[in-house]
Every structure is written in structure tokens, then in C-alpha cells.
mmCIF file of C-alpha atoms in Angstrom:
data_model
loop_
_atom_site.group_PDB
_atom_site.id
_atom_site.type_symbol
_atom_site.label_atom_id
_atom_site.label_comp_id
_atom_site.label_asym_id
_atom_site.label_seq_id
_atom_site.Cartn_x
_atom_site.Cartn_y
_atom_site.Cartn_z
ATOM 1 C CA UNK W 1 20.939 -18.161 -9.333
ATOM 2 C CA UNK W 2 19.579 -17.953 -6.023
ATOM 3 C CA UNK W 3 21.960 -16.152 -3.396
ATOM 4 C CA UNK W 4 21.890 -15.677 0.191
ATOM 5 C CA UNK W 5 23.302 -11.937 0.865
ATOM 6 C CA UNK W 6 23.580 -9.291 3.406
ATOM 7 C CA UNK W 7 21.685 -5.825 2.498
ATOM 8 C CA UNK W 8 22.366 -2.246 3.753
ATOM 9 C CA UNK W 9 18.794 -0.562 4.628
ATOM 10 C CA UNK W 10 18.891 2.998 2.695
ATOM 11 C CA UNK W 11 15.773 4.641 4.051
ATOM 12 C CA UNK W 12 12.753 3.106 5.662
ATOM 13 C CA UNK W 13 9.745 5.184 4.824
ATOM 14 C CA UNK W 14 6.445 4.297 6.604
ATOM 15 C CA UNK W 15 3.209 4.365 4.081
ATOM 16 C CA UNK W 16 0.518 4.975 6.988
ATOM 17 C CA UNK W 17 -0.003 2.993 9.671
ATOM 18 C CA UNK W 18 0.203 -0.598 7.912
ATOM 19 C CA UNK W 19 2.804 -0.056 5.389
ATOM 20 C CA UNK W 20 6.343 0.746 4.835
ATOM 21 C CA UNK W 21 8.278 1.238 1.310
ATOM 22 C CA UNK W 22 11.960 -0.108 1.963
ATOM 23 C CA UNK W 23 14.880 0.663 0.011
ATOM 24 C CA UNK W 24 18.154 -1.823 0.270
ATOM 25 C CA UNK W 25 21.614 -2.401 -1.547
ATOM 26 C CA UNK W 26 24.187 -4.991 -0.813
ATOM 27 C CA UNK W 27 26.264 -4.535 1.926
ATOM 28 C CA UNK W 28 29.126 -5.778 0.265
ATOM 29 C CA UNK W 29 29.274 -3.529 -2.571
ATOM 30 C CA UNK W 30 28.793 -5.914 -5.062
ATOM 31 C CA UNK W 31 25.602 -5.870 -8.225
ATOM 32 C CA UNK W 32 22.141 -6.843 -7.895
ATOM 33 C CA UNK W 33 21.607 -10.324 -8.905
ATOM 34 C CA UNK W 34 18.924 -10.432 -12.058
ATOM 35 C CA UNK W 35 15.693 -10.271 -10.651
ATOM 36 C CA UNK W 36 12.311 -10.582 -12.696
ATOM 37 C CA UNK W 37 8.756 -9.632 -12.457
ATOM 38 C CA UNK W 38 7.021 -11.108 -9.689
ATOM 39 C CA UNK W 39 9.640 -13.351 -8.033
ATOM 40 C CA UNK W 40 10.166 -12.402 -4.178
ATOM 41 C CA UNK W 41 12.391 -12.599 -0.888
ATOM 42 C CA UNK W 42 12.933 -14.481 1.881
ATOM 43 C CA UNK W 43 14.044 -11.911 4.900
ATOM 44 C CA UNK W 44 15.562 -12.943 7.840
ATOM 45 C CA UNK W 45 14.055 -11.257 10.636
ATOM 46 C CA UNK W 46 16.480 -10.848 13.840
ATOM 47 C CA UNK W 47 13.958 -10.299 16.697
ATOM 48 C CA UNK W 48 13.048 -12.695 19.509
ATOM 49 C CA UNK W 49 10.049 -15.449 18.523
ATOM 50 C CA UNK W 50 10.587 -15.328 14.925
ATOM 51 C CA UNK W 51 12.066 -18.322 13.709
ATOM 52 C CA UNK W 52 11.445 -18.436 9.639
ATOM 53 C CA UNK W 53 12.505 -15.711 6.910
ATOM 54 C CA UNK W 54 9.633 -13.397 6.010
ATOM 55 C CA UNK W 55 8.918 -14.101 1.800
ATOM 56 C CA UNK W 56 8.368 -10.256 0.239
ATOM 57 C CA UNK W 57 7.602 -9.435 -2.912
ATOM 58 C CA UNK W 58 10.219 -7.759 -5.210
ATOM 59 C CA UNK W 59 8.500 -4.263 -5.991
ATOM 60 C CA UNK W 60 10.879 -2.420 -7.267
ATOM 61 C CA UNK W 61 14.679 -2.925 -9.202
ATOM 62 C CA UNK W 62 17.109 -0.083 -9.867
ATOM 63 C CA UNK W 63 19.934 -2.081 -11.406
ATOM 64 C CA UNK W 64 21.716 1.514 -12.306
ATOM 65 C CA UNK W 65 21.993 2.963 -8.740
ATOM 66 C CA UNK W 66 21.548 -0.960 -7.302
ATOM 67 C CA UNK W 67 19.062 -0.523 -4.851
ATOM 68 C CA UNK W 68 16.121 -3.094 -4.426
ATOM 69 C CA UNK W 69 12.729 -1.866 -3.074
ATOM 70 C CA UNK W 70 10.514 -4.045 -0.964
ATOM 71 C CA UNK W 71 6.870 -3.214 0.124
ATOM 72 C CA UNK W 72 6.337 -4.478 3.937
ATOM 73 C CA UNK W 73 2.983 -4.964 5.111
ATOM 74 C CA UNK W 74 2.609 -5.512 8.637
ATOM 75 C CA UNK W 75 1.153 -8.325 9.267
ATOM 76 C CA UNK W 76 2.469 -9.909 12.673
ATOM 77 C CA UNK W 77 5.658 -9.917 14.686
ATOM 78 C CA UNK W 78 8.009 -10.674 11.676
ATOM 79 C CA UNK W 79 6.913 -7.740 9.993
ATOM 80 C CA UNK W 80 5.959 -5.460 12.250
ATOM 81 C CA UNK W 81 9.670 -5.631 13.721
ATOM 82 C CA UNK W 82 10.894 -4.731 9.711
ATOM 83 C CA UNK W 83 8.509 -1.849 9.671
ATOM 84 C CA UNK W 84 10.589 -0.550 12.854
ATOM 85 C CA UNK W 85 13.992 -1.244 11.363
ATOM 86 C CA UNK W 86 16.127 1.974 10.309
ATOM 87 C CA UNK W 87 18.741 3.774 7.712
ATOM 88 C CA UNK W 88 21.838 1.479 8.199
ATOM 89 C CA UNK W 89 20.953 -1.582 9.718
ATOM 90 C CA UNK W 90 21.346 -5.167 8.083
ATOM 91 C CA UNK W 91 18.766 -7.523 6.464
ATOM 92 C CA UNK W 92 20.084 -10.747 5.181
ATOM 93 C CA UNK W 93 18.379 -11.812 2.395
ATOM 94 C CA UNK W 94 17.354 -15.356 0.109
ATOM 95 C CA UNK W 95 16.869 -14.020 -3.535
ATOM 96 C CA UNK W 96 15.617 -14.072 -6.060
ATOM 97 C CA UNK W 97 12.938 -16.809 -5.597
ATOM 98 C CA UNK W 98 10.101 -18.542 -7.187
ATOM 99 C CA UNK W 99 8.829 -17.747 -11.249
ATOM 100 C CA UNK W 100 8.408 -14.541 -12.520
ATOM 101 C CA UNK W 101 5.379 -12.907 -14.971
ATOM 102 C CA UNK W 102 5.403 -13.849 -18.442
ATOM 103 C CA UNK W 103 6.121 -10.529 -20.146
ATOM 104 C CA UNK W 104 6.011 -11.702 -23.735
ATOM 105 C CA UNK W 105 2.582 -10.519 -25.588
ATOM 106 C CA UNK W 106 2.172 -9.360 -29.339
ATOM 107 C CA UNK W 107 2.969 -5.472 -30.315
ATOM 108 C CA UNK W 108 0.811 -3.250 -29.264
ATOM 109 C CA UNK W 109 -1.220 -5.605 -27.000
ATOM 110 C CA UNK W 110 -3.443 -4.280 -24.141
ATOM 111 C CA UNK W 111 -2.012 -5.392 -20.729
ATOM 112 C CA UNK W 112 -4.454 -4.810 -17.790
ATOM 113 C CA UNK W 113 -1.673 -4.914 -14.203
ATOM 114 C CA UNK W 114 -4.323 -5.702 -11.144
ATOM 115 C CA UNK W 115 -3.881 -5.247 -7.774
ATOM 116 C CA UNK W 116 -5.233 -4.740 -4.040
ATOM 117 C CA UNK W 117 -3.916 -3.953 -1.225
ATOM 118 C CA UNK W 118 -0.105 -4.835 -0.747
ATOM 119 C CA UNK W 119 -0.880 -7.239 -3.628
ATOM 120 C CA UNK W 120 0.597 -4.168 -5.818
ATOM 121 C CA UNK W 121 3.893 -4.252 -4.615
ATOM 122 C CA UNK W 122 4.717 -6.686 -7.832
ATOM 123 C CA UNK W 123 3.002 -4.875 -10.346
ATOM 124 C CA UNK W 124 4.925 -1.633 -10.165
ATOM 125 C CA UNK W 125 8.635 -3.616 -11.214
ATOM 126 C CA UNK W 126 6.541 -5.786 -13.890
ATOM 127 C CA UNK W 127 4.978 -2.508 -15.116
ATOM 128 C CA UNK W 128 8.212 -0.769 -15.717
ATOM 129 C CA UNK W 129 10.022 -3.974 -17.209
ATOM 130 C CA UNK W 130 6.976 -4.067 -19.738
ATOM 131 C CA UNK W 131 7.266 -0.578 -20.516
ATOM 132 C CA UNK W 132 10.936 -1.008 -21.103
ATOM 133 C CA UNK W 133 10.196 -3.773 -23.820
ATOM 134 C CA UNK W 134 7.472 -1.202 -25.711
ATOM 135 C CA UNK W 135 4.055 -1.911 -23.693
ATOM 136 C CA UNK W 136 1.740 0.626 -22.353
ATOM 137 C CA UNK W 137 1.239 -1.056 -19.022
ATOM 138 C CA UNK W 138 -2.320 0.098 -17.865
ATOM 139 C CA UNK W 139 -2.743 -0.003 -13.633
ATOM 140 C CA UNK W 140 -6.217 -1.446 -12.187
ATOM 141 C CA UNK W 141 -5.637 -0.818 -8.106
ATOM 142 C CA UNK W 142 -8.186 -1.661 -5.233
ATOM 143 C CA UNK W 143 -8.130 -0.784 -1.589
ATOM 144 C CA UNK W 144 -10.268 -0.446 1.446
ATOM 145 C CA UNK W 145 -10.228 3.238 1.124
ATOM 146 C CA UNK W 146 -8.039 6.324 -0.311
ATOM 147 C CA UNK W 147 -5.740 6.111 2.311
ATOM 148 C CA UNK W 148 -5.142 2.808 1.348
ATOM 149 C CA UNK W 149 -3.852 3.195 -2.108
ATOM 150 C CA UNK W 150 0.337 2.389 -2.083
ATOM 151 C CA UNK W 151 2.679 4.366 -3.940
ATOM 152 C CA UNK W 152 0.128 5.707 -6.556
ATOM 153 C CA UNK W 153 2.127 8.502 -7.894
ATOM 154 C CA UNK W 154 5.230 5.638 -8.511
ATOM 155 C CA UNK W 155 2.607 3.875 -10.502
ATOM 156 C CA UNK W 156 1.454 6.637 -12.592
ATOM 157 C CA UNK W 157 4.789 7.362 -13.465
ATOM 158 C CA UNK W 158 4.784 4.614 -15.434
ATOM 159 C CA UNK W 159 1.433 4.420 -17.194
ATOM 160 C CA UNK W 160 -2.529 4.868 -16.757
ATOM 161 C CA UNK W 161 -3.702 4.503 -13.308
ATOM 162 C CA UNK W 162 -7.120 3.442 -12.549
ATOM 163 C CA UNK W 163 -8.535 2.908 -9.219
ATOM 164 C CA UNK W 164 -11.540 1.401 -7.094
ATOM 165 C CA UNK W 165 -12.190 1.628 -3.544
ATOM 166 C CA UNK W 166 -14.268 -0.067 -1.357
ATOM 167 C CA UNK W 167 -15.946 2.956 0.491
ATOM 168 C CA UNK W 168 -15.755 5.154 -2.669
ATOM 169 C CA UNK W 169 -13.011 7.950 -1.307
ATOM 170 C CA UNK W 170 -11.314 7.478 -4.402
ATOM 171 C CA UNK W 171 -11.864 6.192 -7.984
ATOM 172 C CA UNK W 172 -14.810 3.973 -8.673
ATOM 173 C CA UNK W 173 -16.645 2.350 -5.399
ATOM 174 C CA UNK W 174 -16.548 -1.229 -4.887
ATOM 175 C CA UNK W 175 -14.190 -3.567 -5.438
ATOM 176 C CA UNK W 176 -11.967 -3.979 -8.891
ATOM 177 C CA UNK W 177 -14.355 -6.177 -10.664
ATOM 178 C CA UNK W 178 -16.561 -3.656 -10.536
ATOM 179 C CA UNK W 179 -14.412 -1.166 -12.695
ATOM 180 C CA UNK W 180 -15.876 -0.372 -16.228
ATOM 181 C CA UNK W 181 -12.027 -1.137 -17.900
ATOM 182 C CA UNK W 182 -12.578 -4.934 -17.158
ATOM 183 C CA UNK W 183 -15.377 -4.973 -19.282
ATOM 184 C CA UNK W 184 -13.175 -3.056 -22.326
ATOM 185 C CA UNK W 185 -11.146 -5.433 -24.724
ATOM 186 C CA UNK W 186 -7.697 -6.843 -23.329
ATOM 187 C CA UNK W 187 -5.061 -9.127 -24.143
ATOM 188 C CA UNK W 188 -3.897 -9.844 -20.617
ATOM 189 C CA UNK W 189 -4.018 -9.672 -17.284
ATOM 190 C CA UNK W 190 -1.829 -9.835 -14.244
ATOM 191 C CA UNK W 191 -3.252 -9.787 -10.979
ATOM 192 C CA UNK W 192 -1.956 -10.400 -7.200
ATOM 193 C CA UNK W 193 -3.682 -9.922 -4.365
ATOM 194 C CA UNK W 194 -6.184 -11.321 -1.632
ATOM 195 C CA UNK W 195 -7.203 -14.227 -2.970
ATOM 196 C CA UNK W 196 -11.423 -13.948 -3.110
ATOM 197 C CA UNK W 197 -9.857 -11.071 -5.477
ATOM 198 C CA UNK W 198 -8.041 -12.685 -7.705
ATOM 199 C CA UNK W 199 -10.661 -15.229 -7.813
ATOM 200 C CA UNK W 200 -13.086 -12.908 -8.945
ATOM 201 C CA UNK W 201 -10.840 -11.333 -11.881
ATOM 202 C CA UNK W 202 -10.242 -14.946 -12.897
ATOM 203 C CA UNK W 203 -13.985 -15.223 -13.216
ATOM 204 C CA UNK W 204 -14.145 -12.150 -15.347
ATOM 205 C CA UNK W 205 -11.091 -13.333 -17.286
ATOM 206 C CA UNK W 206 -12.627 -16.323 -18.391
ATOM 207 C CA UNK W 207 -15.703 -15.120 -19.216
ATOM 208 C CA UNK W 208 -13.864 -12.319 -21.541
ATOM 209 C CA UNK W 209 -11.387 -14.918 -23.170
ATOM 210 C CA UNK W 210 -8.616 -13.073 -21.906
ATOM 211 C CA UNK W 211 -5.220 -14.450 -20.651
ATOM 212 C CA UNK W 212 -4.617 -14.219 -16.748
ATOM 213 C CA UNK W 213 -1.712 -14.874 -14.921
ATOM 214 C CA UNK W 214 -1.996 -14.961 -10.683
ATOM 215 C CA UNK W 215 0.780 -14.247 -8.005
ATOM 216 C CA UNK W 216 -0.490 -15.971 -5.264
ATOM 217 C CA UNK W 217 -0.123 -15.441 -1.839
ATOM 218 C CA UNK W 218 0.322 -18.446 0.300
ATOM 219 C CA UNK W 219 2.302 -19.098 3.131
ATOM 220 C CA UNK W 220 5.463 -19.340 2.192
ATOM 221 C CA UNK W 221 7.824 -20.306 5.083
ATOM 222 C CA UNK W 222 11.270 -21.514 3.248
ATOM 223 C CA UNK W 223 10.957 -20.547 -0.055
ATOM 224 C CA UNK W 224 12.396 -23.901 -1.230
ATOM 225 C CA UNK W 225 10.104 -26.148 -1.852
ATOM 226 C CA UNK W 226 10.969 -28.121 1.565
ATOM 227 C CA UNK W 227 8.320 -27.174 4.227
ATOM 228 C CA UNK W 228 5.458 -27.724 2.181
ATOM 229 C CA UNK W 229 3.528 -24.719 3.575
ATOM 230 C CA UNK W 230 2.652 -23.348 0.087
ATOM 231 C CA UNK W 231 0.769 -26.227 -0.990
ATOM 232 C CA UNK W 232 -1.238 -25.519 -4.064
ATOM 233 C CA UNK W 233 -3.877 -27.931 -5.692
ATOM 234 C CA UNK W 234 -3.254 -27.463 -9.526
ATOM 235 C CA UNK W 235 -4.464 -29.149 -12.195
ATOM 236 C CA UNK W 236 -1.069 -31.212 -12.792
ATOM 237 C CA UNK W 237 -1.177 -31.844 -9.136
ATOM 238 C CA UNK W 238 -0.139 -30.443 -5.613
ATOM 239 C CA UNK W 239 2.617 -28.113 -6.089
ATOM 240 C CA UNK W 240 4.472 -26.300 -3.860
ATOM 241 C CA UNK W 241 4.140 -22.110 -4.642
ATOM 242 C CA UNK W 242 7.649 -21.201 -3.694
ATOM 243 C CA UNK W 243 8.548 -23.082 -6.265
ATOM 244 C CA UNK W 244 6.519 -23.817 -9.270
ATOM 245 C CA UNK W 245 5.015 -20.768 -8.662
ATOM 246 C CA UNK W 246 3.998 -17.649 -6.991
ATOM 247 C CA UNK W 247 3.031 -16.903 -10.588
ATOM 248 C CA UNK W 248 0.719 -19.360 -12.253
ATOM 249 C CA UNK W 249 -1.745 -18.683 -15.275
ATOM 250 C CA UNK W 250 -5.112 -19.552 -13.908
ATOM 251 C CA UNK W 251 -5.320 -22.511 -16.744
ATOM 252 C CA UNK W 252 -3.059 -24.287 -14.944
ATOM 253 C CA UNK W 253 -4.903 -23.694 -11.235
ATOM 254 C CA UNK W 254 -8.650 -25.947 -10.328
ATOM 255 C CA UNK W 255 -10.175 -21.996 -9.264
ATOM 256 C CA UNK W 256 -13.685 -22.645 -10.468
#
């Protein structure tokens, strides 16, 4: 059940110059609504010039110690002015939102988690819900360079890590098709990011006959369905992401 709610900010910790890892709890005391895999947020940003709530993706849910974790990537005045915020101050929040990952898949299978730049911030809460349920969750993460790659030592902690970058500081050079594990044998894959990206593992998912499922990243400006900002052509239709979405298997999406 969607809820609009008033969070405490717990720490703010900047990750370089773009990013910031952000750790929240209600203000009120009260639990964490159930949250799944790839659903996100709609923030509302109290700053001058920013009209519309912010949607960020749900990376992270610690339902013991109820704190929620949000990667921020700074990506205008909205976000920039949440990168700035500190220990203490308010965030009112529209959660959760939108469909989450399918995490059902036969014993045993091989799930491939695929990300690139702030596209990860999803994959880290899906990994550790699959690993709950008896998965191996195995980590594909691109970036521009080393000093790009988010919260790697959160991901590890969950399973095998592998990693491409574009100007070869770290990991495999070039971008994440170009890793050798999407060429081994898989029984899924889950993938957010830019969207020439995801694209591209689509490509390499059909060709391999493995599942896919996409967390796309369109404008999202209500998270309700009502602005129609998140248009996406699908093949049952135009649909609006917020919504029907972000996560669609790429079946259902016209992605040639």
C-alpha cells in the first residue's frame, strides 16, 4: 500500500563527487512499509525551482534496524540539493512505487544482477532478497572508470562481484557486454541502467535464450500514472513506467 511519510535522514555519506549513499527511517517511529526489489521513491525536494518529487530507486531495506537506503545521483537541481542535505533533517517521501523484480527461478538457477552506473542502486536490495530465498546472486557492474564503481564492497558482501570499466582501471575494459560471464550459461538476468546498456544486454539475452528482466529509467515525474512522462511503447501498448513498470521483461518491450 502506497504511503506518503515523513523520514529522519541518519547519515548522508557522499560517494565522490556525483554520488551520495543515504540512509533514512521514519520520523514517526513507526515500521517500514514492505518494499520489494526494484520498486522506488518519489522525494519531495524542499528547495526553490523544484516543483515535482525526485523518483529514487530503493537500494537498500533493513527491516530489523528500519532504515531505508537510497542511492542519489546528482543529476540537476533536485538532486544536487539532496546530495547537500544532512544527519537530521526531513525528507517526505511517496513509497513504495511501481513493480518489483520477479525473484522466483528454479533451485539452484544461475542469476546474472547487471548494472552501470547508478543503475546498481536496485540490484544490491534484489541481490540480498534472492540470497535470502537460497540463490547465489552473481554481480555484473559497469562504470566509466574505477572511481566510478558504487558501493562495491556492499555488493560483494553478498555474492560474486564482477566488473568492467570503460577505460580499463578496474576489471575487464569496455563496457559489460563485453565481459566473458555473459557468454557462460545463465538462467536470468536483471539489468538497470543507461538505456543503450540495457539494450545491448537485451541483445545478448536473446541471442543466449536467457530470461531478462529491465528497470528502466524514464522520467518519472508523479509516480502515478497521471503525468504521462514515463511513456513506454510496449508491445500491449503505451504504458506508463511508474506504473506498469519500472520493471518489465524485455518480451513484453518493442527493443529490437
Amino acid at each position: 500500500m502506497k504511503q506518503v511519510k515523513d523520514f529522519v535522514i541518519i547519515d548522508n555519506v557522499r560517494l565522490g563527487e556525483s554520488y551520495c549513499k543515504m540512509r533514512l527511517a521514519p520520523a514517526d517511529g513507526s515500521c517500514l512499509p514492505e518494499m520489494l526489489p526494484g520498486q522506488f521513491v518519489e522525494v519531495a525536494v524542499n528547495t526553490p525551482g523544484v516543483l515535482l518529487r525526485r523518483p529514487i530507486s530503493i537500494n537498500d531495506v533493513d527491516s530489523d534496524n528500519n532504515i531505508l537506503t537510497l542511492l542519489v545521483r546528482n543529476a540537476g537541481r533536485g538532486t544536487s540539493a539532496l546530495m547537500d542535505m544532512q544527519a537530521g533533517e526531513r525528507l517526505n517521501l511517496l513509497l513504495p512505487l511501481g513493480k518489483s523484480f520477479t525473484t522466483d527461478a528454479p533451485a539452484g538457477a544461475r542469476l546474472l544482477l547487471i548494472g552501470g552506473g547508478v543503475g546498481v542502486a536496485p540490484l544490491l536490495y534484489l541481490g540480498k532478497v534472492l540470497k535470502s530465498t537460497g540463490f547465489e546472486p552473481e554481480f555484473l557492474l559497469g562504470a566509466r572508470s574505477a572511481a566510478d564503481l558504487l558501493s562495491l564492497e556492499d555488493f560483494k558482501s553478498v555474492g560474486t562481484v564482477h566488473v568492467c570499466t570503460e577505460d580499463g582501471s578496474e576489471g575487464v575494459k569496455g563496457f559489460v557486454t563485453a565481459h566473458p560471464v555473459l557468454s557462460e550459461k545463465c538462467y536470468r538476468y536483471y539489468c538497470c541502467g543507461p538505456a543503450p546498456m540495457m539494450k545491448a544486454v537485451a541483445a545478448v539475452a536473446r541471442k543466449n535464450g536467457v530470461d531478462c528482466e529491465v528497470s528502466l529509467e524514464n522520467m518519472m515525474a508523479c509516480g502515478l500514472g497521471a503525468c504521462l512522462c514515463c511513456v513506454e511503447k510496449t508491445v500491449k501498448g503505451n504504458v506508463c513506467v511508474c506504473t506498469e513498470g519500472p520493471v518489465f521483461n524485455i518480451k513484453q518491450l518493442t527493443w529490437n
